Amino acid sequence: MSIANDTGAQAARILRSSAELRYRDELERLRAADREPRPEGWQLSPRAVRRFILGDPALQVSRKFFGDDPLVERAIVTLMGHQGLMLVGEPGTAKSLLSELLATAISGDSALTIQGAAGTTEDHIRYAWNYALLLAEGPSGRALVPSPMYRAMVAGKLVRFEEITRCPPEIQDTMISLLSEKQIMVPELGDAARVHARRGFNVIATANLRDRGVHEMSSALKRRFNFETVRPIRDHAFEVELVLGQVRRELDGAGYAPRIEHEVVALLVTVFQELRAGSTLEGTPLKTLDAVMSTAEAVNVLHAAALEASFLGNGEVTPREMANQLQGVLLKDSVDDVKRVQHYFDTVVRERGRCDSAWKRFGDAARSLWA
C-alpha cells in the first residue's frame, strides 16, 4: 500500500479528523492554482480562503459554510487587520466550524485552540511551567510550557478562543494586553524574555450569548474585536438539503445506507424552524424553547434516527424514528419546555395529521414523549 493510501485509511478510522486533514486535497489544489497576493504569514490568498470556505466548482472545492457569504468576506478582511474576530450567535450556528475553516485556510493549522470554561486560567492563555523541570533547573526555556496563544504568536498563526464568555471576566481581560501589544512577557526568564507576535498572528473568538454560565465582556475587550453575528438558516428548502447532505456524508463514511425520504427530513426541519422562530409556517405564534433548535441539532437527530433505522428498524427512516430521537433534544431540564412542546404536538402536529399521513405518524409516535 502506498503512503497516500495508508494515510487515507488511517483518516477513515478517525472519528473526527482536523479540517486540514479532511480537506487536504482541496487545499493542495487551491495552493497550486493560487496566483493572488497574500498577506505575510498566510498560507493562501484572501480570494483562495474565500473559495475554500464557500466552494469553487471549477477546482472541485466543496462549500463548507452555509449562510451569510458577505459575513465570510468581512471575517477574512478582519483577520488581515489588527482587530481580532469575534463570532457571536445562537448555539449550533456553526461559529466553531467557521473558526476552524478560517484557521485551516489561513494558517494551515486549526489545532491552536483555547477552550473557554469556568476553570480556564491565565496559564491556559499565556504559558505554564513543567514543575519538575522548574524545581530541578529553575525558570528556563525547557521548563516553560507554551500555550496555544504563545505558539501562535511565535509561528505567526491564528489562535482560536472557543466560548470566551464562559471564562470569568478577569480571565477574559487577560486578552486585552495580548491583543493590544501583540506580545507576551515572561518575567521569570528575565528582562529580555519577551515574545513578539509574528505577522499572520490574530485571534478568532466565539461567544454564545444565550446559554447559562456566560459572562459579560468588558468594553475594553470588546473594542479589541470586530463582532460578526452568525445567524440560523431561515430558508426551509436550503436547510432540508443541508441536513440531508450532511447526514448522508456521515453515514457513507461509516458504511451505513438507510433509506431517508426527503419528506421526512422536510418534516424534521419544519419542526425545528417553527420551534426556533416561535411561529408556524402559517403564522400562528408559538412559545420558543430554552432548548437549542439549531441546524446542527437537526443533523444530530436525523443521524440518530438513521442509526436506529439501520440497527433496530427495517432500514428506513420514518417519522417514528424521528420522534424517538427528538426527546433527547427537546426535553432536557426545562419543565416549561415540556409544556411548550406538548402544546405544539397537541395543536400544530395534530391538526396537520388530519390531512397528512407523515405528520399523523409523527404525532402518534411522539405520544411516548409524554408517557
PDB file of C-alpha atoms in Angstrom, residues 37-188:
ATOM      1  CA  PRO A  37      -1.163  38.281  -3.470  1.00  0.00           C
ATOM      2  CA  ARG A  38      -1.367  37.030   0.093  1.00  0.00           C
ATOM      3  CA  PRO A  39      -0.736  38.749   3.431  1.00  0.00           C
ATOM      4  CA  GLU A  40       2.529  37.848   5.141  1.00  0.00           C
ATOM      5  CA  GLY A  41       2.160  34.660   7.136  1.00  0.00           C
ATOM      6  CA  TRP A  42      -0.901  33.416   5.230  1.00  0.00           C
ATOM      7  CA  GLN A  43      -0.914  30.037   3.500  1.00  0.00           C
ATOM      8  CA  LEU A  44      -3.482  31.160   0.909  1.00  0.00           C
ATOM      9  CA  SER A  45      -4.537  34.464  -0.586  1.00  0.00           C
ATOM     10  CA  PRO A  46      -7.772  36.033   0.715  1.00  0.00           C
ATOM     11  CA  ARG A  47      -9.569  35.017  -2.511  1.00  0.00           C
ATOM     12  CA  ALA A  48      -8.422  31.414  -2.103  1.00  0.00           C
ATOM     13  CA  VAL A  49      -9.523  31.421   1.548  1.00  0.00           C
ATOM     14  CA  ARG A  50     -12.958  32.520   0.383  1.00  0.00           C
ATOM     15  CA  ARG A  51     -13.033  29.754  -2.238  1.00  0.00           C
ATOM     16  CA  PHE A  52     -12.036  27.164   0.367  1.00  0.00           C
ATOM     17  CA  ILE A  53     -14.916  28.101   2.662  1.00  0.00           C
ATOM     18  CA  LEU A  54     -17.643  28.944   0.136  1.00  0.00           C
ATOM     19  CA  GLY A  55     -16.624  26.483  -2.577  1.00  0.00           C
ATOM     20  CA  ASP A  56     -15.307  26.614  -6.131  1.00  0.00           C
ATOM     21  CA  PRO A  57     -16.739  24.021  -8.559  1.00  0.00           C
ATOM     22  CA  ALA A  58     -14.004  24.736 -11.118  1.00  0.00           C
ATOM     23  CA  LEU A  59     -11.374  23.456  -8.662  1.00  0.00           C
ATOM     24  CA  GLN A  60     -13.647  20.786  -7.153  1.00  0.00           C
ATOM     25  CA  VAL A  61     -13.678  22.608  -3.837  1.00  0.00           C
ATOM     26  CA  SER A  62     -16.804  21.936  -1.781  1.00  0.00           C
ATOM     27  CA  ARG A  63     -18.847  24.537   0.036  1.00  0.00           C
ATOM     28  CA  LYS A  64     -18.346  24.114   3.779  1.00  0.00           C
ATOM     29  CA  PHE A  65     -20.124  27.037   5.407  1.00  0.00           C
ATOM     30  CA  PHE A  66     -23.757  27.692   4.549  1.00  0.00           C
ATOM     31  CA  GLY A  67     -25.195  31.038   5.444  1.00  0.00           C
ATOM     32  CA  ASP A  68     -24.131  34.637   5.018  1.00  0.00           C
ATOM     33  CA  ASP A  69     -21.432  34.870   2.318  1.00  0.00           C
ATOM     34  CA  PRO A  70     -20.655  38.560   2.997  1.00  0.00           C
ATOM     35  CA  LEU A  71     -20.027  37.613   6.644  1.00  0.00           C
ATOM     36  CA  VAL A  72     -17.242  35.277   5.489  1.00  0.00           C
ATOM     37  CA  GLU A  73     -15.712  38.050   3.405  1.00  0.00           C
ATOM     38  CA  ARG A  74     -15.834  40.507   6.315  1.00  0.00           C
ATOM     39  CA  ALA A  75     -14.237  37.897   8.589  1.00  0.00           C
ATOM     40  CA  ILE A  76     -11.351  37.419   6.145  1.00  0.00           C
ATOM     41  CA  VAL A  77     -10.794  41.179   5.928  1.00  0.00           C
ATOM     42  CA  THR A  78     -10.847  41.486   9.724  1.00  0.00           C
ATOM     43  CA  LEU A  79      -8.145  38.848  10.094  1.00  0.00           C
ATOM     44  CA  MET A  80      -5.890  40.793   7.749  1.00  0.00           C
ATOM     45  CA  GLY A  81      -6.055  43.786  10.104  1.00  0.00           C
ATOM     46  CA  HIS A  82      -5.181  44.493  13.714  1.00  0.00           C
ATOM     47  CA  GLN A  83      -8.544  43.668  15.290  1.00  0.00           C
ATOM     48  CA  GLY A  84      -9.458  40.199  16.462  1.00  0.00           C
ATOM     49  CA  LEU A  85     -12.548  38.465  15.058  1.00  0.00           C
ATOM     50  CA  MET A  86     -15.459  37.687  17.395  1.00  0.00           C
ATOM     51  CA  LEU A  87     -18.136  35.314  16.082  1.00  0.00           C
ATOM     52  CA  VAL A  88     -21.310  35.502  18.160  1.00  0.00           C
ATOM     53  CA  GLY A  89     -24.702  33.892  17.790  1.00  0.00           C
ATOM     54  CA  GLU A  90     -27.128  31.238  18.913  1.00  0.00           C
ATOM     55  CA  PRO A  91     -25.823  27.772  19.817  1.00  0.00           C
ATOM     56  CA  GLY A  92     -25.300  25.466  16.846  1.00  0.00           C
ATOM     57  CA  THR A  93     -24.974  28.133  14.150  1.00  0.00           C
ATOM     58  CA  ALA A  94     -21.544  26.853  13.005  1.00  0.00           C
ATOM     59  CA  LYS A  95     -19.436  29.520  14.711  1.00  0.00           C
ATOM     60  CA  SER A  96     -16.790  26.966  15.682  1.00  0.00           C
ATOM     61  CA  LEU A  97     -16.865  25.422  12.216  1.00  0.00           C
ATOM     62  CA  LEU A  98     -16.250  28.791  10.574  1.00  0.00           C
ATOM     63  CA  SER A  99     -13.449  29.472  13.054  1.00  0.00           C
ATOM     64  CA  GLU A 100     -11.839  26.122  12.233  1.00  0.00           C
ATOM     65  CA  LEU A 101     -12.135  26.664   8.472  1.00  0.00           C
ATOM     66  CA  LEU A 102     -10.601  30.142   8.649  1.00  0.00           C
ATOM     67  CA  ALA A 103      -7.668  28.905  10.739  1.00  0.00           C
ATOM     68  CA  THR A 104      -7.131  25.962   8.394  1.00  0.00           C
ATOM     69  CA  ALA A 105      -7.118  28.033   5.212  1.00  0.00           C
ATOM     70  CA  ILE A 106      -5.089  30.947   6.582  1.00  0.00           C
ATOM     71  CA  SER A 107      -2.596  29.245   8.907  1.00  0.00           C
ATOM     72  CA  GLY A 108      -2.764  25.613   7.811  1.00  0.00           C
ATOM     73  CA  ASP A 109      -3.343  24.740  11.484  1.00  0.00           C
ATOM     74  CA  SER A 110      -6.680  24.668  13.309  1.00  0.00           C
ATOM     75  CA  ALA A 111      -5.341  22.997  16.460  1.00  0.00           C
ATOM     76  CA  LEU A 112      -4.120  26.139  18.236  1.00  0.00           C
ATOM     77  CA  THR A 113      -7.256  26.377  20.349  1.00  0.00           C
ATOM     78  CA  ILE A 114      -8.129  27.610  23.839  1.00  0.00           C
ATOM     79  CA  GLN A 115     -11.398  26.259  25.236  1.00  0.00           C
ATOM     80  CA  GLY A 116     -13.163  28.779  27.415  1.00  0.00           C
ATOM     81  CA  ALA A 117     -14.722  27.419  30.600  1.00  0.00           C
ATOM     82  CA  ALA A 118     -15.280  28.337  34.229  1.00  0.00           C
ATOM     83  CA  GLY A 119     -11.972  26.635  35.030  1.00  0.00           C
ATOM     84  CA  THR A 120      -9.890  28.415  32.377  1.00  0.00           C
ATOM     85  CA  THR A 121      -6.970  30.241  33.988  1.00  0.00           C
ATOM     86  CA  GLU A 122      -4.421  32.793  32.839  1.00  0.00           C
ATOM     87  CA  ASP A 123      -1.918  29.937  32.464  1.00  0.00           C
ATOM     88  CA  HIS A 124      -4.107  28.423  29.728  1.00  0.00           C
ATOM     89  CA  ILE A 125      -3.912  31.704  27.813  1.00  0.00           C
ATOM     90  CA  ARG A 126      -0.278  32.749  28.370  1.00  0.00           C
ATOM     91  CA  TYR A 127       2.041  29.928  29.461  1.00  0.00           C
ATOM     92  CA  ALA A 128       2.572  27.402  32.248  1.00  0.00           C
ATOM     93  CA  TRP A 129       5.531  25.521  33.723  1.00  0.00           C
ATOM     94  CA  ASN A 130       6.759  21.957  33.871  1.00  0.00           C
ATOM     95  CA  TYR A 131       7.177  21.943  37.629  1.00  0.00           C
ATOM     96  CA  ALA A 132       9.574  19.003  37.720  1.00  0.00           C
ATOM     97  CA  LEU A 133      11.982  20.889  35.435  1.00  0.00           C
ATOM     98  CA  LEU A 134      11.254  24.146  37.205  1.00  0.00           C
ATOM     99  CA  LEU A 135      12.338  22.674  40.548  1.00  0.00           C
ATOM    100  CA  ALA A 136      15.374  20.976  39.029  1.00  0.00           C
ATOM    101  CA  GLU A 137      16.654  23.806  36.828  1.00  0.00           C
ATOM    102  CA  GLY A 138      14.798  26.926  37.840  1.00  0.00           C
ATOM    103  CA  PRO A 139      12.971  29.069  35.236  1.00  0.00           C
ATOM    104  CA  SER A 140      14.216  28.164  31.784  1.00  0.00           C
ATOM    105  CA  GLY A 141      13.048  27.764  28.240  1.00  0.00           C
ATOM    106  CA  ARG A 142      12.944  23.999  28.727  1.00  0.00           C
ATOM    107  CA  ALA A 143      10.691  24.289  31.759  1.00  0.00           C
ATOM    108  CA  LEU A 144       8.239  26.663  30.070  1.00  0.00           C
ATOM    109  CA  VAL A 145       5.058  25.109  28.647  1.00  0.00           C
ATOM    110  CA  PRO A 146       3.759  27.408  25.888  1.00  0.00           C
ATOM    111  CA  SER A 147       0.024  27.930  25.486  1.00  0.00           C
ATOM    112  CA  PRO A 148      -1.687  27.851  22.069  1.00  0.00           C
ATOM    113  CA  MET A 149      -1.628  31.669  22.218  1.00  0.00           C
ATOM    114  CA  TYR A 150       2.130  31.663  22.825  1.00  0.00           C
ATOM    115  CA  ARG A 151       2.758  29.196  19.988  1.00  0.00           C
ATOM    116  CA  ALA A 152       0.524  31.156  17.604  1.00  0.00           C
ATOM    117  CA  MET A 153       2.493  34.322  18.290  1.00  0.00           C
ATOM    118  CA  VAL A 154       5.815  32.576  17.729  1.00  0.00           C
ATOM    119  CA  ALA A 155       4.653  30.930  14.487  1.00  0.00           C
ATOM    120  CA  GLY A 156       2.573  33.838  13.154  1.00  0.00           C
ATOM    121  CA  LYS A 157      -0.660  31.843  13.045  1.00  0.00           C
ATOM    122  CA  LEU A 158      -4.280  32.220  14.067  1.00  0.00           C
ATOM    123  CA  VAL A 159      -5.365  31.075  17.511  1.00  0.00           C
ATOM    124  CA  ARG A 160      -8.961  30.110  18.236  1.00  0.00           C
ATOM    125  CA  PHE A 161     -10.576  31.024  21.570  1.00  0.00           C
ATOM    126  CA  GLU A 162     -13.768  28.990  21.847  1.00  0.00           C
ATOM    127  CA  GLU A 163     -16.601  30.173  24.113  1.00  0.00           C
ATOM    128  CA  ILE A 164     -14.626  33.079  25.543  1.00  0.00           C
ATOM    129  CA  THR A 165     -17.631  34.348  27.508  1.00  0.00           C
ATOM    130  CA  ARG A 166     -17.613  31.204  29.643  1.00  0.00           C
ATOM    131  CA  CYS A 167     -14.394  32.441  31.246  1.00  0.00           C
ATOM    132  CA  PRO A 168     -14.645  34.693  34.300  1.00  0.00           C
ATOM    133  CA  PRO A 169     -14.285  38.388  33.373  1.00  0.00           C
ATOM    134  CA  GLU A 170     -10.852  38.727  34.979  1.00  0.00           C
ATOM    135  CA  ILE A 171      -9.580  35.847  32.821  1.00  0.00           C
ATOM    136  CA  GLN A 172     -11.189  37.279  29.671  1.00  0.00           C
ATOM    137  CA  ASP A 173      -9.390  40.557  30.298  1.00  0.00           C
ATOM    138  CA  THR A 174      -6.036  38.812  30.042  1.00  0.00           C
ATOM    139  CA  MET A 175      -6.664  39.118  26.306  1.00  0.00           C
ATOM    140  CA  ILE A 176      -6.724  42.925  26.360  1.00  0.00           C
ATOM    141  CA  SER A 177      -2.949  43.411  26.553  1.00  0.00           C
ATOM    142  CA  LEU A 178      -2.266  40.470  24.218  1.00  0.00           C
ATOM    143  CA  LEU A 179      -4.491  41.934  21.510  1.00  0.00           C
ATOM    144  CA  SER A 180      -3.179  45.462  22.019  1.00  0.00           C
ATOM    145  CA  GLU A 181       0.545  44.844  22.387  1.00  0.00           C
ATOM    146  CA  LYS A 182       0.795  41.618  20.345  1.00  0.00           C
ATOM    147  CA  GLN A 183       3.383  40.222  22.744  1.00  0.00           C
ATOM    148  CA  ILE A 184       3.743  38.018  25.824  1.00  0.00           C
ATOM    149  CA  MET A 185       6.098  38.852  28.668  1.00  0.00           C
ATOM    150  CA  VAL A 186       7.746  36.029  30.637  1.00  0.00           C
ATOM    151  CA  PRO A 187       9.175  37.903  33.653  1.00  0.00           C
ATOM    152  CA  GLU A 188      10.523  34.693  35.231  1.00  0.00           C
TER     153      GLU A 188
END
